[in-house]
Amino acid sequence: MPAVFSRCRARLTGAAVGAFALLLVGTAPASAVEKGVFYPESFTLSNGMQVVVIPNHRVPVVTHMVWYKVGAADEPRGQSGIAHFLEHLMFKGTDAVPAGAFSRTVAKNGGRDNAFTSWDYTAYYQNVARDRLELVMRMEADRMANLKLTDAVVYPERDVIIEERRQRIENEPADRIGEQIQATVFVHHPYGTPVIGWPQEMSRLTREQAEAFYKTWYAPNNAVLVVSGDVSAEELKPLAERYYGVIPARAVPERTRVGEPPIAAARRVELRDAEVRQPSIRRIWTAPSYRVDPDKQAYALQVLSEVMSGGPTSRLYRNLVVEQKVATSAWLGYSPSAWDLATLGAGATPATGVPMDKLEAALAEELRKVVQSGVTEEEVATAKKRMLAEAAYARDSLTGPAQALGAAVTTGQSIDEVEEWPVRIDAVTAEQVNAAARAVLGRENHVTGLLLPLKDKES
Amino acid sequence: MTVRLRALSVLLLAFVLLLPAAARAVEIKRVLSPGGIEAWLIEDHKVPVIALEWAFEGAGGTDPKGKEGLANLAARTLDEGAGPYDSQAFQARLQDNAIGLGFSAGRDAFGGNLRTLADRRDEAFDLVRLALTEPRFDAEAVERMRAATLSELRREQADPNYVARRLFYGTAFPDHPYGEELRGTLDSLPKITPDDLRGFVKQQFGRDRLLVAAAGAITPDDLGKALDRIFGALPGKSDVPAVRDVAMKGGGETLLVPRPTAQTVMLMGQAGVKRSDPDWYAASVMNYILGGGGFGSRLMEEVREKRGLSYGVYSYLIPMDHAATVMAGGSTVNAKAGDALEIMRKEWKRMADEGVTEQELTDAKTYLTGSFPLQFSSTQAIARILLQVRRDRLGIDFLDRRDALINAVTREDVQRVAKRLLDPSSLLTVLVGRPDGVTPSRTINGGS
């Protein structure tokens, strides 16, 4: 799920999604394909809180993250945006660490901190020197149990998230249509509701609602501690027990979200705006996620994505941009990390003078070809080789592995499944890729989104 | 890349310029190739990755009149075919070996970067050499990159932040390369030919302009050989047009571009300090406290935390080789734009009048010194930091001296630099949107 909203501009959102995507597509030893990507260690505290440690001793720093298994798709109906609002309010204080003091303390200690929310998870992190790990653990554990909100800090922050919505979504037509497309893909499931919320509901969110959300979901047994960097599980364990282990477990509701009804129709969403000078097209299907994957297609779809869109030699770029010259860019994207259904999308930007219907037809033809004729053994072999060769890069990062594992665990994957990624990718056959392509791209109940200039300006 | 992007990378380093004892374990080695090419290396074999970063200083700093965007188009097309490989073949070699190769045209240098797994390094080094010394610039590839650039430029015209940036730099630096769109314009791009690109590369990529930094799984010996292999065939001398120093214009103006957006985007700035300025560290501390530090900075506190007027406001320093600016920006709902702008200007003035408190100074220092090792987050990041230290002429022992330079800044230093730099009445302010409560000195319709 690509939409992630964070507390401060430009701190993590892009990085989170980017690193995350990279890690999901790339990993594994280059030669022999064996189990193992990040080589994490994991244990569970007495209160049920899971802990994941990814040692990396390059420099004496650590990334400390707490992930809650709750996100925007778990919000009560009518309170869209409350998960993300609470994320902001988690910085508004406890008795020990009053409003504003959390980030100030981290910064004073030479660290950086922030947080982000998606449909399936909410996460808080600090990057600090290793000797400040205990300090941030103490503060993070404190706000897991002791958040105290007042109207005086809550309501100005509500204005902030409304500004965030304006800045992130309303200010640019490309972001506005993205939101509309998502809302059309999921007609009943809460993935159709923007993480940041619908404006008319955001402006009515209350302190009491945020507190209720906090009390319902923010329990240690519903959280995962992920620490990567210059630390071992052995060193971390006593600290984790001391700060997080003493918080009592609580009953947490099961995630019960409504499912999507059968959707029989293709749908089209069109946004025309005077600001748009560069039109574009996107087409989105629902697709299996790692967790909801009865036919075991998630890995085959990743290989399909690499064949279609893995760089300048991939099918879409080669055929639409290099050869037919109808597009200046073309892509297909799929991320299988979601608690419920994932999405798969394809899109393109037209070359100058190419009408949108011609571009749409050319894109549809490429997708039809792969559904009907499939991919070749050679394409699959090359794609897999590329994906597996990215291995060492995935570990060559401090925050990337922590983000990948946190997102995986909070969307229902086991650590073993993450570590088995190279083996599972290596096992994918052309036949499986073709079956997965037919199962997803062969369906007609997709959503097509068109971003267009006003009629008189159309190129 | 726009001025802003290049500047942000500089800024990142500016934040980072002090190395706490903890990170001092890293040892920088000076490597001199048999052919006389120097590189700095942080060797580390924990992950089998090698990163190389290099820059041709001054290259691409000026595009010929009417051919704006030349250097940037060259950067985009260099890896689109070289030597015996056409575009698809070249890209396939990169991709199949998981080699990351990139070029970027900046205001003050033409940059390149390579990331490779250690066991693919020979292939990687050969591909870089080919790209630098035998780029093909096939008509098809040039056309494709030109079209992609034009498409990006058109797309960005719907982005109010982009519109604000363009107007700011166009107004601040008229008749100077810093005022131009680095990627060219809808008019200039079609005029650039493959021969222009060949001429540019031949003329401007000389070893006399080259700086190289490396990190990761390679020994000094092997790096030395690699340097000759990659860069050895480049001409010893380059021919790069000089860029003149320039003073910022537009002070005191408030420009408005009316746009039907939900928020008003605000961008303001005035002359700043260059990296070589003795006041650089004092200015960095001042900027951190004013709006460079995210949460807890004065601008965020006043505009966002107390009043909920904006999702984010910030300030930053942009040190370029021939000019420098100190900037602030943010966005806010149209109805409150006047309020937000007034608060930002007030904070500008308060800093100039009163400077900072002892507590603010101490906190800024612990942040600026303590956060440095966080930057060493990947092999590529390490190489990038090293290259920037070289570009800024800070010396190979700089990482060891960094803490001391920041810690030496006094309240008086900050006060002096604040007085020198910050003057709300001579700010150039650009607004994009439908702001209430602001009287612009000029309204620019359809600007971008």
Coordinates of N, CA and C in Angstrom, one line a residue, chain A residues 177-351:
Chain A
I177 N -6.2 13.3 -8.1 CA -6.8 12.1 -8.8 C -6.4 10.8 -8.2
G178 N -5.2 10.8 -7.6 CA -4.7 9.5 -7.0 C -5.7 9.1 -5.9
E179 N -6.1 10.1 -5.1 CA -7.1 9.8 -4.0 C -8.4 9.3 -4.6
Q180 N -8.8 10.0 -5.7 CA -10.1 9.6 -6.3 C -10.1 8.2 -6.9
I181 N -8.9 7.8 -7.5 CA -8.8 6.5 -8.0 C -8.8 5.4 -6.9
Q182 N -8.1 5.7 -5.9 CA -8.1 4.7 -4.7 C -9.5 4.5 -4.2
A183 N -10.3 5.6 -4.1 CA -11.6 5.5 -3.6 C -12.5 4.8 -4.5
T184 N -12.1 4.7 -5.8 CA -13.0 4.0 -6.7 C -12.6 2.5 -6.8
V185 N -11.3 2.2 -6.6 CA -10.9 0.8 -6.6 C -11.5 0.1 -5.5
F186 N -11.5 0.7 -4.3 CA -12.1 0.0 -3.1 C -13.5 0.7 -2.9
V187 N -14.5 0.0 -3.2 CA -15.8 0.6 -3.1 C -16.4 0.5 -1.7
H188 N -16.0 -0.6 -1.0 CA -16.6 -0.8 0.3 C -15.5 -1.0 1.4
H189 N -14.4 -1.6 1.1 CA -13.3 -1.8 2.0 C -12.6 -0.4 2.4
P190 N -12.2 -0.2 3.6 CA -11.7 1.1 4.0 C -10.4 1.5 3.3
Y191 N -9.7 0.6 2.5 CA -8.6 1.1 1.7 C -9.0 2.2 0.7
G192 N -10.3 2.3 0.5 CA -10.8 3.4 -0.4 C -10.8 4.7 0.3
T193 N -10.7 4.7 1.6 CA -10.7 6.0 2.4 C -9.3 6.5 2.6
P194 N -9.0 7.7 2.3 CA -7.6 8.2 2.4 C -7.1 8.1 3.8
V195 N -5.9 7.8 3.9 CA -5.2 7.6 5.3 C -5.4 8.9 6.0
I196 N -5.2 10.0 5.3 CA -5.2 11.3 6.0 C -6.7 11.7 6.4
G197 N -7.6 11.1 5.8 CA -9.0 11.4 6.1 C -9.8 12.2 5.0
W198 N -11.1 12.1 5.1 CA -11.9 13.0 4.2 C -12.1 14.3 5.0
P199 N -12.0 15.5 4.3 CA -12.0 16.7 5.0 C -13.2 17.0 5.9
Q200 N -14.4 16.6 5.5 CA -15.5 16.9 6.4 C -15.5 16.2 7.7
E201 N -14.8 15.0 7.7 CA -14.7 14.2 8.9 C -13.5 14.7 9.7
M202 N -12.4 15.1 9.0 CA -11.2 15.5 9.8 C -11.5 16.7 10.6
S203 N -12.4 17.6 10.1 CA -12.6 18.8 10.9 C -13.5 18.6 12.1
R204 N -14.1 17.4 12.2 CA -14.9 17.1 13.4 C -14.3 16.0 14.3
L205 N -13.0 15.7 14.0 CA -12.4 14.7 14.9 C -12.2 15.3 16.3
T206 N -12.3 14.5 17.3 CA -12.2 15.1 18.7 C -11.1 14.4 19.5
R207 N -10.7 15.1 20.6 CA -9.8 14.5 21.5 C -10.3 13.2 22.1
E208 N -11.6 13.1 22.4 CA -12.1 11.9 22.9 C -12.0 10.7 22.0
Q209 N -12.2 11.0 20.7 CA -12.1 9.9 19.7 C -10.6 9.5 19.6
A210 N -9.7 10.4 19.6 CA -8.3 10.0 19.6 C -7.9 9.2 20.8
E211 N -8.4 9.6 22.0 CA -8.1 8.8 23.2 C -8.7 7.4 23.1
A212 N -9.9 7.3 22.6 CA -10.5 6.0 22.5 C -9.7 5.1 21.5
F213 N -9.3 5.7 20.4 CA -8.5 4.9 19.5 C -7.2 4.4 20.1
Y214 N -6.6 5.3 20.9 CA -5.3 5.0 21.6 C -5.6 3.9 22.6
K215 N -6.6 4.0 23.4 CA -6.9 3.0 24.4 C -7.3 1.6 23.8
T216 N -7.9 1.7 22.6 CA -8.3 0.4 22.0 C -7.1 -0.3 21.4
W217 N -6.2 0.4 20.8 CA -5.2 -0.3 20.0 C -3.7 -0.2 20.5
Y218 N -3.4 0.8 21.3 CA -2.0 1.0 21.6 C -1.6 0.2 22.9
A219 N -1.5 -1.1 22.7 CA -1.1 -2.0 23.7 C 0.2 -2.7 23.3
P220 N 1.0 -3.1 24.3 CA 2.3 -3.7 23.9 C 2.1 -5.0 23.1
N221 N 1.1 -5.7 23.4 CA 0.8 -7.0 22.7 C 0.3 -6.7 21.3
N222 N 0.0 -5.4 20.9 CA -0.4 -5.1 19.6 C 0.8 -4.3 18.9
A223 N 2.0 -4.3 19.5 CA 3.1 -3.5 18.9 C 4.3 -4.4 18.6
V224 N 5.1 -3.9 17.8 CA 6.4 -4.6 17.4 C 7.5 -3.6 17.6
L225 N 8.5 -4.0 18.3 CA 9.7 -3.2 18.5 C 10.7 -3.7 17.4
V226 N 11.2 -2.8 16.6 CA 12.2 -3.1 15.6 C 13.4 -2.2 15.8
V227 N 14.6 -2.8 16.1 CA 15.8 -2.0 16.2 C 16.9 -2.5 15.3
S228 N 17.4 -1.6 14.5 CA 18.5 -2.0 13.6 C 19.7 -1.2 13.9
G229 N 20.9 -1.7 13.6 CA 22.1 -0.9 13.9 C 23.0 -1.6 14.8
D230 N 23.8 -0.8 15.5 CA 24.9 -1.3 16.3 C 24.5 -1.9 17.6
V231 N 23.7 -3.0 17.6 CA 23.2 -3.6 18.8 C 22.9 -5.0 18.6
S232 N 23.0 -5.8 19.6 CA 22.6 -7.3 19.4 C 21.4 -7.6 20.2
A233 N 20.8 -8.7 19.9 CA 19.5 -9.1 20.6 C 19.9 -9.3 22.1
E234 N 21.0 -9.8 22.4 CA 21.4 -10.0 23.8 C 21.5 -8.7 24.6
E235 N 22.0 -7.7 23.9 CA 22.1 -6.3 24.6 C 20.7 -5.7 24.7
L236 N 19.9 -5.9 23.7 CA 18.6 -5.2 23.7 C 17.6 -5.8 24.7
K237 N 17.7 -7.1 24.8 CA 16.6 -7.8 25.6 C 16.4 -7.3 27.0
P238 N 17.4 -7.1 27.8 CA 17.1 -6.5 29.1 C 16.5 -5.1 29.1
L239 N 16.9 -4.3 28.1 CA 16.3 -3.0 28.0 C 14.9 -3.1 27.6
A240 N 14.6 -3.9 26.6 CA 13.2 -4.1 26.2 C 12.3 -4.6 27.3
E241 N 12.8 -5.5 28.1 CA 12.0 -6.0 29.2 C 11.8 -4.9 30.2
R242 N 12.8 -4.1 30.5 CA 12.7 -3.0 31.5 C 11.7 -2.0 31.1
Y243 N 11.7 -1.6 29.8 CA 10.9 -0.4 29.4 C 9.5 -0.9 28.9
Y244 N 9.6 -1.8 28.0 CA 8.3 -2.2 27.3 C 7.6 -3.4 28.1
G245 N 8.5 -4.3 28.6 CA 8.0 -5.5 29.2 C 7.1 -5.3 30.4
V246 N 7.3 -4.1 31.0 CA 6.5 -3.9 32.3 C 5.1 -3.3 32.0
I247 N 4.8 -3.0 30.7 CA 3.5 -2.4 30.4 C 2.5 -3.6 30.3
P248 N 1.5 -3.6 31.0 CA 0.6 -4.8 31.0 C -0.1 -5.0 29.6
A249 N -0.2 -6.2 29.2 CA -1.0 -6.6 28.0 C -2.4 -6.2 28.2
R250 N -3.1 -5.9 27.1 CA -4.6 -5.7 27.2 C -5.2 -6.4 26.1
A251 N -6.5 -6.7 26.3 CA -7.3 -7.3 25.2 C -7.4 -6.3 24.0
V252 N -7.0 -6.7 22.8 CA -7.1 -5.8 21.7 C -8.0 -6.4 20.7
P253 N -8.9 -5.6 20.1 CA -9.9 -6.2 19.2 C -9.2 -6.9 18.0
E254 N -9.9 -7.8 17.4 CA -9.4 -8.4 16.1 C -9.6 -7.4 15.0
R255 N -8.7 -7.5 14.0 CA -8.9 -6.6 12.9 C -10.1 -7.2 12.0
T256 N -11.2 -6.6 12.2 CA -12.3 -7.1 11.3 C -12.7 -6.0 10.4
R257 N -12.3 -6.1 9.2 CA -12.6 -5.1 8.2 C -13.6 -5.7 7.2
V258 N -14.5 -4.8 6.7 CA -15.4 -5.3 5.7 C -14.6 -5.7 4.4
G259 N -15.1 -6.7 3.7 CA -14.5 -7.2 2.5 C -15.1 -6.4 1.3
E260 N -14.4 -6.5 0.2 CA -15.0 -5.9 -1.0 C -16.1 -6.8 -1.6
P261 N -17.2 -6.2 -2.0 CA -18.2 -7.0 -2.7 C -17.7 -7.4 -4.1
P262 N -18.4 -8.2 -4.8 CA -18.1 -8.5 -6.2 C -18.2 -7.2 -7.0
I263 N -17.2 -6.8 -7.7 CA -17.2 -5.6 -8.5 C -17.2 -6.1 -10.0
A264 N -18.3 -5.8 -10.7 CA -18.5 -6.4 -12.0 C -18.0 -5.4 -13.1
A265 N -17.9 -4.2 -12.8 CA -17.7 -3.2 -13.9 C -16.4 -2.5 -13.9
A266 N -15.9 -2.2 -15.1 CA -14.8 -1.3 -15.2 C -15.2 0.1 -14.9
R267 N -14.4 0.9 -14.3 CA -14.8 2.2 -14.0 C -13.7 3.2 -14.5
R268 N -14.2 4.4 -14.7 CA -13.3 5.5 -15.2 C -13.4 6.7 -14.3
V269 N -12.2 7.3 -14.0 CA -12.2 8.5 -13.2 C -11.4 9.5 -14.0
E270 N -12.0 10.7 -14.1 CA -11.3 11.7 -15.0 C -11.2 13.0 -14.2
L271 N -10.1 13.6 -14.1 CA -9.9 14.9 -13.5 C -9.3 15.8 -14.5
R272 N -10.1 16.9 -14.8 CA -9.7 17.9 -15.7 C -9.4 19.2 -14.9
D273 N -8.2 19.8 -15.1 CA -7.9 20.9 -14.3 C -7.0 21.9 -15.1
A274 N -7.3 23.2 -14.9 CA -6.6 24.2 -15.7 C -5.1 24.1 -15.4
E275 N -4.7 23.6 -14.2 CA -3.3 23.6 -13.9 C -2.5 22.5 -14.6
V276 N -3.2 21.5 -15.1 CA -2.5 20.4 -15.8 C -2.0 20.7 -17.1
R277 N -0.7 20.6 -17.4 CA -0.1 20.7 -18.7 C 0.3 19.4 -19.2
Q278 N 0.5 18.4 -18.3 CA 1.0 17.1 -18.7 C 0.0 16.1 -18.3
P279 N -0.8 15.6 -19.3 CA -1.8 14.5 -18.9 C -1.1 13.2 -18.6
S280 N -1.8 12.3 -18.0 CA -1.3 11.0 -17.7 C -2.5 10.0 -17.5
I281 N -2.1 8.7 -17.6 CA -3.2 7.7 -17.4 C -2.6 6.6 -16.4
R282 N -3.6 6.1 -15.6 CA -3.2 5.0 -14.7 C -4.4 4.0 -14.8
R283 N -4.1 2.7 -14.6 CA -5.1 1.7 -14.5 C -4.8 0.8 -13.4
I284 N -5.7 0.6 -12.5 CA -5.5 -0.2 -11.2 C -6.4 -1.4 -11.1
W285 N -5.9 -2.5 -10.7 CA -6.6 -3.7 -10.3 C -6.4 -4.0 -8.9
T286 N -7.3 -4.7 -8.2 CA -7.0 -5.3 -6.9 C -6.2 -6.6 -7.2
A287 N -5.4 -6.9 -6.3 CA -4.5 -8.1 -6.5 C -4.2 -8.7 -5.1
P288 N -3.7 -10.0 -5.1 CA -3.4 -10.6 -3.9 C -2.3 -9.8 -3.1
S289 N -2.4 -9.9 -1.8 CA -1.3 -9.4 -1.0 C -0.6 -10.7 -0.4
Y290 N 0.5 -10.5 0.2 CA 1.2 -11.7 0.8 C 0.2 -12.4 1.7
R291 N -0.6 -11.7 2.5 CA -1.4 -12.4 3.5 C -2.6 -13.0 2.9
V292 N -3.2 -12.3 1.9 CA -4.4 -12.8 1.2 C -4.0 -13.2 -0.1
D293 N -3.6 -14.5 -0.2 CA -3.0 -15.0 -1.5 C -3.4 -16.5 -1.7
P294 N -4.7 -16.8 -1.8 CA -5.0 -18.2 -1.8 C -4.4 -19.0 -3.0
D295 N -4.1 -18.3 -4.1 CA -3.5 -19.0 -5.2 C -2.0 -18.9 -5.3
K296 N -1.4 -18.3 -4.2 CA 0.1 -18.2 -4.2 C 0.7 -17.4 -5.4
Q297 N 0.1 -16.2 -5.6 CA 0.6 -15.5 -6.7 C 1.4 -14.2 -6.4
A298 N 1.6 -13.9 -5.1 CA 2.3 -12.7 -4.8 C 3.7 -12.6 -5.4
Y299 N 4.4 -13.8 -5.3 CA 5.8 -13.8 -5.8 C 5.8 -13.7 -7.3
A300 N 4.9 -14.4 -8.0 CA 4.8 -14.4 -9.4 C 4.5 -13.0 -9.9
L301 N 3.7 -12.3 -9.2 CA 3.3 -10.9 -9.6 C 4.5 -10.0 -9.5
Q302 N 5.4 -10.2 -8.5 CA 6.6 -9.4 -8.4 C 7.5 -9.6 -9.6
V303 N 7.6 -10.9 -10.0 CA 8.4 -11.2 -11.2 C 7.8 -10.5 -12.4
L304 N 6.4 -10.6 -12.5 CA 5.7 -10.0 -13.6 C 6.0 -8.5 -13.7
S305 N 6.0 -7.9 -12.5 CA 6.2 -6.5 -12.4 C 7.7 -6.1 -12.9
E306 N 8.6 -7.0 -12.6 CA 10.0 -6.7 -13.1 C 10.1 -6.9 -14.6
V307 N 9.4 -7.9 -15.1 CA 9.5 -8.1 -16.6 C 8.8 -6.9 -17.3
M308 N 7.7 -6.4 -16.7 CA 7.0 -5.4 -17.4 C 7.6 -4.0 -17.2
S309 N 8.2 -3.8 -16.0 CA 8.6 -2.5 -15.6 C 9.9 -2.3 -14.9
G310 N 10.7 -3.3 -14.9 CA 12.0 -3.2 -14.2 C 13.1 -2.5 -14.9
G311 N 12.9 -1.2 -15.2 CA 13.9 -0.4 -15.8 C 13.7 -0.3 -17.3
P312 N 14.7 0.4 -17.9 CA 14.6 0.8 -19.3 C 14.5 -0.4 -20.3
T313 N 14.9 -1.6 -19.9 CA 14.9 -2.7 -20.9 C 13.6 -3.5 -20.7
S314 N 12.7 -3.1 -19.8 CA 11.5 -3.8 -19.5 C 10.5 -3.6 -20.7
R315 N 9.5 -4.5 -20.7 CA 8.6 -4.5 -21.8 C 7.9 -3.1 -22.0
L316 N 7.3 -2.6 -21.0 CA 6.5 -1.4 -21.2 C 7.4 -0.2 -21.7
Y317 N 8.5 0.0 -21.1 CA 9.4 1.1 -21.5 C 9.9 0.9 -22.9
R318 N 10.3 -0.4 -23.1 CA 10.9 -0.7 -24.5 C 9.8 -0.5 -25.6
N319 N 8.7 -1.0 -25.3 CA 7.7 -1.0 -26.4 C 7.0 0.3 -26.5
L320 N 6.6 0.9 -25.4 CA 5.8 2.2 -25.6 C 6.7 3.4 -25.7
V321 N 7.8 3.4 -25.0 CA 8.6 4.6 -25.1 C 9.7 4.6 -26.2
V322 N 10.4 3.5 -26.2 CA 11.6 3.4 -27.1 C 11.0 3.1 -28.6
E323 N 10.2 2.1 -28.7 CA 9.8 1.7 -30.0 C 8.6 2.4 -30.6
Q324 N 7.5 2.3 -29.9 CA 6.3 3.0 -30.5 C 6.3 4.5 -30.4
K325 N 7.1 5.0 -29.4 CA 7.2 6.4 -29.1 C 5.9 7.1 -28.8
V326 N 5.0 6.4 -28.2 CA 3.7 7.0 -27.9 C 3.7 7.5 -26.4
A327 N 4.8 7.2 -25.7 CA 4.8 7.6 -24.3 C 6.2 8.1 -23.9
T328 N 6.3 9.0 -22.9 CA 7.6 9.4 -22.4 C 7.9 8.6 -21.1
S329 N 6.9 8.0 -20.5 CA 7.2 7.1 -19.4 C 6.1 6.0 -19.3
A330 N 6.4 4.9 -18.8 CA 5.4 3.8 -18.7 C 5.8 2.9 -17.6
W331 N 4.9 2.4 -16.8 CA 5.2 1.6 -15.6 C 4.2 0.6 -15.3
L332 N 4.6 -0.4 -14.5 CA 3.6 -1.3 -13.8 C 4.2 -1.5 -12.4
G333 N 3.3 -1.4 -11.4 CA 3.8 -1.5 -10.1 C 2.9 -2.3 -9.2
Y334 N 3.5 -3.1 -8.3 CA 2.8 -4.0 -7.4 C 3.6 -4.1 -6.1
S335 N 2.9 -3.8 -5.0 CA 3.5 -4.1 -3.7 C 2.6 -5.0 -2.9
P336 N 3.1 -6.2 -2.6 CA 2.2 -7.2 -1.9 C 2.0 -7.0 -0.4
S337 N 2.6 -5.9 0.2 CA 2.4 -5.8 1.6 C 1.1 -5.1 2.0
A338 N 0.1 -5.8 2.3 CA -1.1 -5.3 2.8 C -1.8 -6.3 3.7
W339 N -2.5 -5.9 4.7 CA -3.3 -6.9 5.5 C -4.4 -7.5 4.7
D340 N -5.1 -6.7 3.9 CA -6.1 -7.2 3.0 C -5.6 -7.2 1.6
L341 N -6.5 -6.9 0.7 CA -6.1 -6.9 -0.8 C -5.1 -5.9 -1.1
A342 N -4.2 -6.2 -2.0 CA -3.2 -5.2 -2.5 C -3.8 -4.7 -3.8
T343 N -3.0 -3.8 -4.5 CA -3.4 -3.3 -5.8 C -2.2 -3.5 -6.7
L344 N -2.5 -3.6 -8.0 CA -1.5 -3.6 -9.0 C -1.9 -2.5 -10.0
G345 N -0.9 -1.7 -10.4 CA -1.3 -0.6 -11.3 C -0.3 -0.5 -12.5
A346 N -0.8 0.1 -13.6 CA 0.0 0.4 -14.7 C -0.3 1.8 -15.2
G347 N 0.6 2.4 -15.8 CA 0.4 3.8 -16.2 C 1.4 4.3 -17.3
A348 N 1.0 5.5 -17.8 CA 1.9 6.0 -18.8 C 1.7 7.5 -19.0
T349 N 2.7 8.2 -19.5 CA 2.5 9.6 -19.8 C 2.7 9.7 -21.4
P350 N 1.8 10.5 -22.0 CA 1.9 10.5 -23.5 C 3.1 11.3 -24.0
A351 N 3.6 10.9 -25.2 CA 4.6 11.7 -25.9 C 3.8 12.9 -26.5

